[in-house]
mmCIF file of C-alpha atoms and ligand atoms in Angstrom:
data_model
loop_
_atom_site.group_PDB
_atom_site.id
_atom_site.type_symbol
_atom_site.label_atom_id
_atom_site.label_comp_id
_atom_site.label_asym_id
_atom_site.label_seq_id
_atom_site.Cartn_x
_atom_site.Cartn_y
_atom_site.Cartn_z
ATOM 1 C CA MET A 1 -126.302 46.018 -50.806
ATOM 2 C CA PRO A 2 -130.050 46.230 -50.192
ATOM 3 C CA ASP A 3 -131.913 47.708 -53.151
ATOM 4 C CA ARG A 4 -133.716 50.181 -51.002
ATOM 5 C CA ILE A 5 -131.575 52.319 -48.695
ATOM 6 C CA PRO A 6 -133.634 53.806 -45.842
ATOM 7 C CA TYR A 7 -133.051 57.262 -44.325
ATOM 8 C CA GLY A 8 -132.071 55.653 -41.029
ATOM 9 C CA ARG A 9 -131.636 52.245 -39.454
ATOM 10 C CA GLN A 10 -130.038 50.515 -36.478
ATOM 11 C CA SER A 11 -126.522 49.076 -36.251
ATOM 12 C CA ILE A 12 -126.437 45.861 -34.210
ATOM 13 C CA ASP A 13 -123.296 43.757 -33.835
ATOM 14 C CA GLU A 14 -122.453 40.424 -32.167
ATOM 15 C CA GLU A 15 -121.458 42.169 -28.910
ATOM 16 C CA ASP A 16 -124.974 43.615 -28.721
ATOM 17 C CA VAL A 17 -126.492 40.169 -29.349
ATOM 18 C CA ALA A 18 -124.291 38.612 -26.651
ATOM 19 C CA ALA A 19 -125.244 41.309 -24.125
ATOM 20 C CA VAL A 20 -128.954 40.565 -24.611
ATOM 21 C CA SER A 21 -128.392 36.774 -24.510
ATOM 22 C CA ASP A 22 -126.563 37.120 -21.182
ATOM 23 C CA VAL A 23 -129.612 38.793 -19.657
ATOM 24 C CA LEU A 24 -131.932 36.086 -21.019
ATOM 25 C CA ARG A 25 -129.857 33.530 -19.091
ATOM 26 C CA SER A 26 -129.795 35.628 -15.902
ATOM 27 C CA ASP A 27 -132.238 35.977 -12.982
ATOM 28 C CA PHE A 28 -133.767 39.293 -14.040
ATOM 29 C CA LEU A 29 -135.617 40.124 -17.237
ATOM 30 C CA THR A 30 -136.755 43.479 -15.886
ATOM 31 C CA THR A 31 -135.805 45.892 -13.093
ATOM 32 C CA GLY A 32 -132.575 44.009 -12.406
ATOM 33 C CA PRO A 33 -128.927 45.103 -12.406
ATOM 34 C CA ALA A 34 -128.812 46.037 -16.102
ATOM 35 C CA ILE A 35 -130.957 49.114 -15.410
ATOM 36 C CA PRO A 36 -128.636 51.005 -13.023
ATOM 37 C CA ALA A 37 -125.665 49.989 -15.184
ATOM 38 C CA PHE A 38 -127.330 51.508 -18.257
ATOM 39 C CA GLU A 39 -128.350 54.599 -16.304
ATOM 40 C CA ARG A 40 -124.752 55.168 -15.159
ATOM 41 C CA ALA A 41 -123.541 54.793 -18.751
ATOM 42 C CA ILE A 42 -126.158 57.233 -20.088
ATOM 43 C CA ALA A 43 -125.335 59.735 -17.364
ATOM 44 C CA THR A 44 -121.637 59.539 -18.248
ATOM 45 C CA ALA A 45 -122.269 59.853 -21.996
ATOM 46 C CA SER A 46 -124.526 62.869 -21.556
ATOM 47 C CA GLY A 47 -122.610 64.771 -18.877
ATOM 48 C CA ALA A 48 -125.539 64.710 -16.434
ATOM 49 C CA PRO A 49 -125.287 63.304 -12.884
ATOM 50 C CA TYR A 50 -128.662 61.512 -12.938
ATOM 51 C CA ALA A 51 -130.335 59.315 -15.562
ATOM 52 C CA VAL A 52 -133.711 57.540 -15.414
ATOM 53 C CA ALA A 53 -134.266 54.891 -18.095
ATOM 54 C CA VAL A 54 -137.826 54.398 -19.392
ATOM 55 C CA ASN A 55 -139.483 52.392 -22.156
ATOM 56 C CA SER A 56 -139.759 55.042 -24.886
ATOM 57 C CA GLY A 57 -138.702 58.551 -25.786
ATOM 58 C CA THR A 58 -142.323 59.564 -25.390
ATOM 59 C CA ALA A 59 -142.340 58.155 -21.831
ATOM 60 C CA ALA A 60 -139.129 60.110 -21.195
ATOM 61 C CA LEU A 61 -140.817 63.344 -22.290
ATOM 62 C CA HIS A 62 -143.908 62.566 -20.185
ATOM 63 C CA ALA A 63 -141.811 61.726 -17.097
ATOM 64 C CA MET A 64 -139.563 64.771 -17.636
ATOM 65 C CA TYR A 65 -142.515 67.161 -17.924
ATOM 66 C CA PHE A 66 -144.182 65.636 -14.866
ATOM 67 C CA ALA A 67 -140.949 65.812 -12.869
ATOM 68 C CA ALA A 68 -140.459 69.461 -13.926
ATOM 69 C CA GLY A 69 -143.839 70.237 -12.340
ATOM 70 C CA ILE A 70 -145.836 70.728 -15.541
ATOM 71 C CA GLY A 71 -149.547 70.129 -14.908
ATOM 72 C CA PRO A 72 -153.083 71.348 -15.612
ATOM 73 C CA GLY A 73 -153.238 75.054 -16.496
ATOM 74 C CA ASP A 74 -149.534 75.274 -17.356
ATOM 75 C CA GLU A 75 -148.210 75.927 -20.837
ATOM 76 C CA ILE A 76 -145.023 74.897 -22.599
ATOM 77 C CA ILE A 77 -143.425 76.735 -25.507
ATOM 78 C CA THR A 78 -141.936 74.428 -28.107
ATOM 79 C CA SER A 79 -141.065 74.070 -31.778
ATOM 80 C CA PRO A 80 -143.583 72.705 -34.296
ATOM 81 C CA LEU A 81 -140.744 71.136 -36.305
ATOM 82 C CA THR A 82 -140.695 67.923 -34.287
ATOM 83 C CA PHE A 83 -142.360 64.572 -33.820
ATOM 84 C CA ALA A 84 -145.815 65.000 -32.264
ATOM 85 C CA ALA A 85 -144.700 63.341 -28.994
ATOM 86 C CA THR A 86 -142.942 66.550 -27.867
ATOM 87 C CA ALA A 87 -146.297 68.325 -27.704
ATOM 88 C CA ASN A 88 -148.495 65.305 -26.921
ATOM 89 C CA ALA A 89 -146.662 64.632 -23.638
ATOM 90 C CA ALA A 90 -147.640 68.087 -22.348
ATOM 91 C CA LEU A 91 -151.290 67.432 -23.264
ATOM 92 C CA TYR A 92 -151.167 64.102 -21.338
ATOM 93 C CA LEU A 93 -150.574 66.217 -18.201
ATOM 94 C CA GLY A 94 -153.435 68.641 -18.859
ATOM 95 C CA ALA A 95 -151.021 71.380 -19.916
ATOM 96 C CA SER A 96 -151.293 73.371 -23.141
ATOM 97 C CA VAL A 97 -148.765 73.986 -25.906
ATOM 98 C CA ARG A 98 -147.724 77.199 -27.624
ATOM 99 C CA PHE A 99 -145.658 76.778 -30.783
ATOM 100 C CA SER A 100 -142.825 79.201 -31.487
ATOM 101 C CA ASP A 101 -141.171 79.454 -34.888
ATOM 102 C CA VAL A 102 -137.754 78.116 -35.802
ATOM 103 C CA ASP A 103 -134.558 79.644 -37.086
ATOM 104 C CA ALA A 104 -134.651 79.432 -40.897
ATOM 105 C CA SER A 105 -131.101 78.105 -41.150
ATOM 106 C CA THR A 106 -131.017 75.430 -38.410
ATOM 107 C CA GLY A 107 -134.669 74.429 -37.898
ATOM 108 C CA ASN A 108 -134.174 74.878 -34.147
ATOM 109 C CA LEU A 109 -136.251 77.176 -31.910
ATOM 110 C CA ASP A 110 -135.375 80.811 -32.605
ATOM 111 C CA PRO A 111 -134.638 82.303 -29.156
ATOM 112 C CA ALA A 112 -135.545 85.810 -30.351
ATOM 113 C CA LEU A 113 -139.094 84.634 -31.077
ATOM 114 C CA VAL A 114 -139.556 82.525 -27.932
ATOM 115 C CA GLU A 115 -139.631 85.525 -25.636
ATOM 116 C CA HIS A 116 -142.734 86.915 -27.431
ATOM 117 C CA GLN A 117 -144.633 83.691 -26.681
ATOM 118 C CA ILE A 118 -144.215 83.850 -22.888
ATOM 119 C CA ARG A 119 -147.471 84.271 -20.953
ATOM 120 C CA ASP A 120 -148.418 84.135 -17.243
ATOM 121 C CA ARG A 121 -149.094 80.417 -17.439
ATOM 122 C CA THR A 122 -145.868 79.547 -19.296
ATOM 123 C CA LYS A 123 -143.962 76.982 -17.267
ATOM 124 C CA ALA A 124 -141.256 75.628 -19.573
ATOM 125 C CA ILE A 125 -139.371 76.135 -22.826
ATOM 126 C CA VAL A 126 -138.879 72.788 -24.583
ATOM 127 C CA ALA A 127 -136.195 72.851 -27.293
ATOM 128 C CA ILE A 128 -135.717 70.109 -29.888
ATOM 129 C CA ASP A 129 -132.226 69.385 -31.175
ATOM 130 C CA TYR A 130 -133.493 69.164 -34.730
ATOM 131 C CA ALA A 131 -131.587 66.633 -36.871
ATOM 132 C CA GLY A 132 -129.082 66.183 -34.028
ATOM 133 C CA GLN A 133 -127.893 69.784 -33.808
ATOM 134 C CA PRO A 134 -128.059 71.216 -30.253
ATOM 135 C CA ALA A 135 -130.504 74.104 -29.943
ATOM 136 C CA ASP A 136 -129.133 77.453 -28.736
ATOM 137 C CA TYR A 137 -129.381 76.593 -25.025
ATOM 138 C CA ASP A 138 -127.242 79.557 -23.915
ATOM 139 C CA ALA A 139 -129.720 82.023 -25.407
ATOM 140 C CA LEU A 140 -132.768 79.979 -24.352
ATOM 141 C CA GLY A 141 -131.359 79.554 -20.829
ATOM 142 C CA ALA A 142 -130.958 83.317 -20.422
ATOM 143 C CA ILE A 143 -134.630 83.792 -21.404
ATOM 144 C CA ALA A 144 -135.770 80.988 -19.089
ATOM 145 C CA GLU A 145 -133.861 82.519 -16.204
ATOM 146 C CA ARG A 146 -135.235 86.028 -16.816
ATOM 147 C CA HIS A 147 -138.790 84.686 -16.706
ATOM 148 C CA GLY A 148 -138.413 81.959 -14.069
ATOM 149 C CA LEU A 149 -139.071 79.118 -16.540
ATOM 150 C CA VAL A 150 -137.684 75.587 -16.761
ATOM 151 C CA LEU A 151 -135.557 74.842 -19.843
ATOM 152 C CA LEU A 152 -136.072 71.299 -21.149
ATOM 153 C CA ALA A 153 -134.560 69.440 -24.105
ATOM 154 C CA ASP A 154 -136.210 66.945 -26.421
ATOM 155 C CA ALA A 155 -132.816 65.436 -27.235
ATOM 156 C CA ALA A 156 -134.248 62.414 -29.103
ATOM 157 C CA HIS A 157 -131.954 63.254 -32.051
ATOM 158 C CA SER A 158 -128.814 64.435 -30.348
ATOM 159 C CA LEU A 159 -127.164 61.966 -27.957
ATOM 160 C CA GLY A 160 -123.425 62.351 -28.671
ATOM 161 C CA ALA A 161 -123.692 65.925 -29.996
ATOM 162 C CA THR A 162 -121.965 68.857 -28.261
ATOM 163 C CA ASP A 163 -122.156 72.633 -28.048
ATOM 164 C CA ARG A 164 -118.797 74.360 -27.474
ATOM 165 C CA GLY A 165 -117.547 71.040 -26.179
ATOM 166 C CA ARG A 166 -120.381 70.508 -23.658
ATOM 167 C CA PRO A 167 -122.431 67.325 -24.278
ATOM 168 C CA VAL A 168 -126.160 67.324 -24.924
ATOM 169 C CA GLY A 169 -127.608 66.300 -21.563
ATOM 170 C CA ALA A 170 -125.645 69.012 -19.738
ATOM 171 C CA LEU A 171 -127.176 71.967 -21.619
ATOM 172 C CA ALA A 172 -130.736 72.166 -20.229
ATOM 173 C CA ASP A 173 -132.356 71.655 -16.795
ATOM 174 C CA ALA A 174 -133.351 68.171 -18.002
ATOM 175 C CA SER A 175 -133.152 66.307 -21.312
ATOM 176 C CA ALA A 176 -135.109 63.408 -22.819
ATOM 177 C CA PHE A 177 -133.542 60.810 -25.116
ATOM 178 C CA SER A 178 -135.158 58.203 -27.399
ATOM 179 C CA PHE A 179 -133.632 54.826 -28.219
ATOM 180 C CA HIS A 180 -135.913 53.941 -31.141
ATOM 181 C CA PRO A 181 -133.980 52.036 -33.865
ATOM 182 C CA VAL A 182 -133.312 55.089 -36.054
ATOM 183 C CA LYS A 183 -131.999 57.186 -33.139
ATOM 184 C CA PRO A 184 -128.301 57.642 -32.150
ATOM 185 C CA ILE A 185 -128.339 54.381 -30.135
ATOM 186 C CA THR A 186 -131.146 51.857 -29.793
ATOM 187 C CA THR A 187 -132.788 49.590 -27.231
ATOM 188 C CA GLY A 188 -135.586 48.623 -29.651
ATOM 189 C CA GLU A 189 -137.961 50.974 -27.865
ATOM 190 C CA GLY A 190 -136.626 53.020 -24.990
ATOM 191 C CA GLY A 191 -135.739 56.405 -23.600
ATOM 192 C CA ALA A 192 -134.165 58.225 -20.682
ATOM 193 C CA VAL A 193 -134.411 61.449 -18.724
ATOM 194 C CA VAL A 194 -131.113 63.016 -17.638
ATOM 195 C CA THR A 195 -130.640 65.942 -15.265
ATOM 196 C CA ALA A 196 -128.358 67.494 -12.675
ATOM 197 C CA ASP A 197 -131.377 68.025 -10.383
ATOM 198 C CA ALA A 198 -131.622 65.183 -7.836
ATOM 199 C CA GLU A 199 -135.262 65.998 -6.945
ATOM 200 C CA LEU A 200 -136.348 66.080 -10.585
ATOM 201 C CA ALA A 201 -134.613 62.732 -11.141
ATOM 202 C CA SER A 202 -136.354 61.079 -8.193
ATOM 203 C CA ARG A 203 -139.770 62.364 -9.301
ATOM 204 C CA ALA A 204 -139.128 60.954 -12.797
ATOM 205 C CA ARG A 205 -138.023 57.662 -11.233
ATOM 206 C CA ARG A 206 -141.252 57.377 -9.191
ATOM 207 C CA PHE A 207 -143.321 58.284 -12.255
ATOM 208 C CA ARG A 208 -141.799 55.296 -14.084
ATOM 209 C CA THR A 209 -143.363 52.898 -11.572
ATOM 210 C CA HIS A 210 -146.902 54.154 -10.843
ATOM 211 C CA GLY A 211 -145.668 56.965 -8.582
ATOM 212 C CA ILE A 212 -144.612 54.353 -6.041
ATOM 213 C CA THR A 213 -141.679 54.763 -3.652
ATOM 214 C CA ARG A 214 -139.835 52.341 -1.382
ATOM 215 C CA GLU A 215 -137.331 54.946 -0.153
ATOM 216 C CA PRO A 216 -137.595 55.001 3.694
ATOM 217 C CA ASP A 217 -136.920 58.758 3.747
ATOM 218 C CA ASP A 218 -139.840 59.494 1.416
ATOM 219 C CA MET A 219 -142.497 57.399 3.158
ATOM 220 C CA GLU A 220 -145.186 58.761 5.415
ATOM 221 C CA ARG A 221 -145.570 55.481 7.340
ATOM 222 C CA ASP A 222 -143.626 52.272 7.675
ATOM 223 C CA ASP A 223 -145.768 49.186 8.292
ATOM 224 C CA GLY A 224 -142.852 46.796 7.761
ATOM 225 C CA PRO A 225 -140.283 45.478 5.333
ATOM 226 C CA TRP A 226 -142.972 44.781 2.679
ATOM 227 C CA PHE A 227 -144.233 48.316 2.683
ATOM 228 C CA TYR A 228 -144.320 50.829 -0.160
ATOM 229 C CA GLU A 229 -146.371 53.931 -0.855
ATOM 230 C CA GLN A 230 -147.882 55.472 -3.975
ATOM 231 C CA HIS A 231 -147.360 59.240 -3.878
ATOM 232 C CA ASP A 232 -148.169 60.308 -7.447
ATOM 233 C CA LEU A 233 -150.263 59.008 -10.341
ATOM 234 C CA GLY A 234 -147.507 57.433 -12.418
ATOM 235 C CA PHE A 235 -147.370 54.778 -15.135
ATOM 236 C CA ASN A 236 -145.602 51.538 -15.934
ATOM 237 C CA TYR A 237 -142.826 53.062 -18.017
ATOM 238 C CA ARG A 238 -140.143 50.537 -17.032
ATOM 239 C CA LEU A 239 -137.459 49.453 -19.477
ATOM 240 C CA THR A 240 -136.591 45.741 -19.456
ATOM 241 C CA ASP A 241 -133.122 44.474 -18.526
ATOM 242 C CA LEU A 242 -132.870 42.996 -22.032
ATOM 243 C CA GLN A 243 -133.232 46.476 -23.465
ATOM 244 C CA ALA A 244 -130.945 48.092 -20.908
ATOM 245 C CA ALA A 245 -128.171 45.573 -21.654
ATOM 246 C CA LEU A 246 -128.543 46.321 -25.364
ATOM 247 C CA GLY A 247 -128.370 50.030 -24.557
ATOM 248 C CA THR A 248 -125.180 49.699 -22.507
ATOM 249 C CA SER A 249 -123.587 47.712 -25.326
ATOM 250 C CA GLN A 250 -124.751 50.260 -27.925
ATOM 251 C CA LEU A 251 -123.356 53.139 -25.865
ATOM 252 C CA ARG A 252 -119.874 51.644 -26.200
ATOM 253 C CA HIS A 253 -120.268 52.290 -29.949
ATOM 254 C CA LEU A 254 -121.661 55.814 -29.602
ATOM 255 C CA ASP A 255 -118.449 57.668 -30.521
ATOM 256 C CA ARG A 256 -117.939 55.457 -33.550
ATOM 257 C CA PHE A 257 -121.588 55.870 -34.586
ATOM 258 C CA VAL A 258 -121.441 59.661 -34.309
ATOM 259 C CA ASN A 259 -118.094 59.857 -36.104
ATOM 260 C CA ARG A 260 -119.463 57.830 -38.997
ATOM 261 C CA ARG A 261 -122.538 60.058 -39.215
ATOM 262 C CA ARG A 262 -120.202 63.087 -39.296
ATOM 263 C CA GLU A 263 -118.192 61.536 -42.145
ATOM 264 C CA ILE A 264 -121.385 60.933 -44.132
ATOM 265 C CA ALA A 265 -122.574 64.509 -43.512
ATOM 266 C CA ALA A 266 -119.167 65.851 -44.629
ATOM 267 C CA ALA A 267 -119.355 63.772 -47.827
ATOM 268 C CA TYR A 268 -122.832 65.148 -48.609
ATOM 269 C CA ASP A 269 -121.642 68.684 -47.785
ATOM 270 C CA SER A 270 -118.789 68.509 -50.274
ATOM 271 C CA GLN A 271 -120.339 66.356 -52.996
ATOM 272 C CA LEU A 272 -123.795 67.927 -53.196
ATOM 273 C CA ALA A 273 -122.696 71.559 -52.767
ATOM 274 C CA ASP A 274 -122.786 72.320 -56.507
ATOM 275 C CA LEU A 275 -126.456 71.309 -56.929
ATOM 276 C CA ALA A 276 -128.089 74.688 -57.467
ATOM 277 C CA GLY A 277 -131.594 73.400 -56.733
ATOM 278 C CA LEU A 278 -130.731 72.311 -53.161
ATOM 279 C CA GLU A 279 -129.868 74.015 -49.887
ATOM 280 C CA LEU A 280 -127.655 71.946 -47.583
ATOM 281 C CA PRO A 281 -127.820 71.995 -43.745
ATOM 282 C CA THR A 282 -126.331 74.869 -41.750
ATOM 283 C CA VAL A 283 -124.446 74.390 -38.478
ATOM 284 C CA ARG A 284 -124.546 77.085 -35.797
ATOM 285 C CA HIS A 285 -121.122 78.317 -34.664
ATOM 286 C CA GLY A 286 -119.918 76.201 -31.725
ATOM 287 C CA ALA A 287 -122.365 73.329 -32.304
ATOM 288 C CA ASP A 288 -121.088 69.889 -33.264
ATOM 289 C CA PRO A 289 -124.211 67.971 -34.379
ATOM 290 C CA GLY A 290 -124.674 64.212 -34.066
ATOM 291 C CA TRP A 291 -126.313 64.158 -37.538
ATOM 292 C CA HIS A 292 -129.356 62.059 -36.695
ATOM 293 C CA LEU A 293 -130.781 63.462 -39.937
ATOM 294 C CA TYR A 294 -129.228 65.085 -42.982
ATOM 295 C CA VAL A 295 -131.970 67.388 -44.250
ATOM 296 C CA VAL A 296 -131.657 69.062 -47.639
ATOM 297 C CA MET A 297 -134.125 71.710 -48.772
ATOM 298 C CA VAL A 298 -135.322 72.054 -52.330
ATOM 299 C CA ARG A 299 -135.151 75.733 -53.310
ATOM 300 C CA ASP A 300 -138.428 75.579 -55.244
ATOM 301 C CA GLU A 301 -141.093 73.963 -53.060
ATOM 302 C CA MET A 302 -143.146 73.089 -56.156
ATOM 303 C CA LYS A 303 -140.425 70.588 -57.082
ATOM 304 C CA ARG A 304 -140.143 68.806 -53.724
ATOM 305 C CA ARG A 305 -142.753 66.156 -54.472
ATOM 306 C CA ARG A 306 -141.201 65.181 -57.811
ATOM 307 C CA PHE A 307 -137.707 65.076 -56.269
ATOM 308 C CA PHE A 308 -139.021 62.908 -53.405
ATOM 309 C CA GLU A 309 -140.744 60.515 -55.819
ATOM 310 C CA ARG A 310 -137.679 60.333 -58.072
ATOM 311 C CA LEU A 311 -135.462 59.486 -55.065
ATOM 312 C CA HIS A 312 -137.861 56.668 -54.138
ATOM 313 C CA GLU A 313 -137.875 55.404 -57.729
ATOM 314 C CA LEU A 314 -134.083 55.278 -57.493
ATOM 315 C CA GLY A 315 -134.288 53.165 -54.323
ATOM 316 C CA LEU A 316 -133.673 55.776 -51.650
ATOM 317 C CA GLY A 317 -136.143 55.567 -48.751
ATOM 318 C CA VAL A 318 -135.992 59.282 -48.024
ATOM 319 C CA GLN A 319 -138.452 60.894 -45.613
ATOM 320 C CA VAL A 320 -139.733 64.327 -44.633
ATOM 321 C CA HIS A 321 -139.092 65.681 -41.117
ATOM 322 C CA TYR A 322 -141.485 67.095 -40.012
ATOM 323 C CA ILE A 323 -145.099 67.944 -40.735
ATOM 324 C CA PRO A 324 -145.546 70.889 -38.305
ATOM 325 C CA VAL A 325 -147.262 69.397 -35.256
ATOM 326 C CA TYR A 326 -150.133 71.897 -35.274
ATOM 327 C CA ALA A 327 -151.006 70.979 -38.885
ATOM 328 C CA HIS A 328 -152.285 67.551 -37.780
ATOM 329 C CA PRO A 329 -156.086 67.256 -37.600
ATOM 330 C CA TYR A 330 -155.989 66.584 -33.847
ATOM 331 C CA TYR A 331 -154.178 69.882 -33.223
ATOM 332 C CA ARG A 332 -156.347 71.728 -35.752
ATOM 333 C CA ARG A 333 -159.378 70.600 -33.726
ATOM 334 C CA LEU A 334 -157.727 72.155 -30.661
ATOM 335 C CA GLY A 335 -157.823 75.460 -32.499
ATOM 336 C CA PHE A 336 -154.329 75.769 -33.973
ATOM 337 C CA GLU A 337 -154.293 77.655 -37.269
ATOM 338 C CA PRO A 338 -152.175 77.201 -40.389
ATOM 339 C CA GLY A 339 -149.660 80.047 -40.638
ATOM 340 C CA THR A 340 -148.785 79.978 -36.907
ATOM 341 C CA CYS A 341 -145.085 79.365 -37.671
ATOM 342 C CA PRO A 342 -144.349 80.356 -41.298
ATOM 343 C CA ILE A 343 -140.655 79.483 -41.191
ATOM 344 C CA ALA A 344 -141.337 75.938 -39.963
ATOM 345 C CA GLU A 345 -144.024 75.597 -42.664
ATOM 346 C CA ASP A 346 -141.581 76.747 -45.329
ATOM 347 C CA ARG A 347 -139.004 74.229 -44.101
ATOM 348 C CA TYR A 348 -141.635 71.477 -44.119
ATOM 349 C CA ALA A 349 -142.601 72.367 -47.693
ATOM 350 C CA ARG A 350 -139.009 72.060 -48.939
ATOM 351 C CA SER A 351 -137.305 69.389 -46.784
ATOM 352 C CA ILE A 352 -136.108 65.873 -47.566
ATOM 353 C CA SER A 353 -134.022 63.705 -45.197
ATOM 354 C CA LEU A 354 -131.295 61.761 -47.023
ATOM 355 C CA PRO A 355 -129.985 58.374 -45.808
ATOM 356 C CA ILE A 356 -127.631 58.690 -42.849
ATOM 357 C CA PHE A 357 -126.805 55.871 -40.432
ATOM 358 C CA PRO A 358 -123.563 54.367 -39.117
ATOM 359 C CA ARG A 359 -123.645 51.168 -41.181
ATOM 360 C CA LEU A 360 -123.913 52.967 -44.506
ATOM 361 C CA SER A 361 -120.692 51.827 -46.215
ATOM 362 C CA ASP A 362 -118.411 53.981 -48.360
ATOM 363 C CA ASP A 363 -119.648 52.168 -51.481
ATOM 364 C CA GLU A 364 -123.279 52.695 -50.542
ATOM 365 C CA LEU A 365 -122.572 56.346 -49.726
ATOM 366 C CA ALA A 366 -120.968 56.934 -53.141
ATOM 367 C CA ASP A 367 -123.967 55.219 -54.691
ATOM 368 C CA VAL A 368 -126.469 57.321 -52.714
ATOM 369 C CA ILE A 369 -124.690 60.519 -53.765
ATOM 370 C CA GLU A 370 -124.854 59.427 -57.413
ATOM 371 C CA ARG A 371 -128.582 58.686 -57.122
ATOM 372 C CA VAL A 372 -129.266 62.026 -55.400
ATOM 373 C CA ARG A 373 -127.401 63.828 -58.182
ATOM 374 C CA THR A 374 -129.398 61.930 -60.819
ATOM 375 C CA ALA A 375 -132.688 62.714 -59.100
ATOM 376 C CA ALA A 376 -131.713 66.382 -58.795
ATOM 377 C CA THR A 377 -130.831 66.543 -62.503
ATOM 378 C CA ASP A 378 -134.102 64.839 -63.424
ATOM 379 C CA SER A 379 -136.476 66.774 -61.212
ATOM 380 C CA LEU A 380 -135.087 70.105 -59.942
HETATM 381 C C1 PLP B 1 -138.316 59.731 -31.808
HETATM 382 C C2 PLP B 1 -138.746 61.021 -31.226
HETATM 383 C C3 PLP B 1 -139.568 61.110 -30.084
HETATM 384 C C4 PLP B 1 -140.289 59.928 -29.498
HETATM 385 O O1 PLP B 1 -139.468 58.886 -29.161
HETATM 386 P P1 PLP B 1 -140.091 57.390 -29.084
HETATM 387 O O2 PLP B 1 -138.934 56.635 -28.509
HETATM 388 O O3 PLP B 1 -140.442 57.006 -30.468
HETATM 389 O O4 PLP B 1 -141.253 57.426 -28.172
HETATM 390 C C5 PLP B 1 -139.819 62.359 -29.538
HETATM 391 N N1 PLP B 1 -139.306 63.473 -30.087
HETATM 392 C C6 PLP B 1 -138.538 63.439 -31.189
HETATM 393 C C7 PLP B 1 -137.989 64.716 -31.724
HETATM 394 C C8 PLP B 1 -138.247 62.220 -31.807
HETATM 395 O O5 PLP B 1 -137.507 62.192 -32.930
#
């Protein structure tokens, strides 16, 4: 057992290694047959008809926002309790961001508060499935429909999660996944946009390759068989075939990965419940989270730092998710003020993410629980 147990890490097996080796020996290292195969597998796993694979979760957000028509002068409403990429990708497009506070129990956007943040220029609501728990898309979807907005999901945490049996990927107008090593499956770096909207999917697909199309139906001219046209200002956001083959192989393990995460969460739920100084995660009725993170909250925020340091001394590489996005100096310079979302700030002040990843063994899990209990006794 490694001395230091991180909060998250990848699970790679020999099948994954073989899948990547096969591509290395094939004709295509990028933009070959592994890409559509991976896209079909992602679409199936997420219950969405269309998937566009790209080279990071951030690229997926950027492509999704572009494809949803977000541009200069538009505004998105999103949660501050996320990785900065959720907001950054809107700024890339010249749009602005309005942060709306989260539900105190789940850390997900509170639909009741979102409606107050809608303005004339609001174009989209972007929910984050914090820690792998689906946001309340039924409530958010009703608001989006009333106001003519697009409902988008930053589903970087939640591939494999469901809400009343419906998979993440089928809950919003479009969803963005990340395949960074700590995420539900990995391609090293990678991401995907999924949607049921064929037009949105084809705009995201063009955006991945400089805004260029070769589709005869889309072209304004046809000079010959070599011809292609650039219609939008896109990027090189292509995933390699090496990564796509790894992703397809990883997806075969998704159910097992998610089930193991659920077992670990259940063990924490039952074996940490008596620690009076901690609040354990809450699951919304109907949601079945993928448990990307297991976030405990210290009741007394003054004790969080000591608890965090004690956990590290005991060899647990715990982390804090997340510093509210608007608290970063870059966002402060844009004019965002502390106090914008008090519930998210309170969660930030009290949160710690415990180790949770599929390869954590039963022995390691028992050991982690012991160390967490020791740290709680010592510092809370
Ligand atoms: C990981 C993550 C991203 C960014 O994904 P990358 O693949 O690292 O670009 C975006 N949003 C959230 C909530 C994430 O956790």
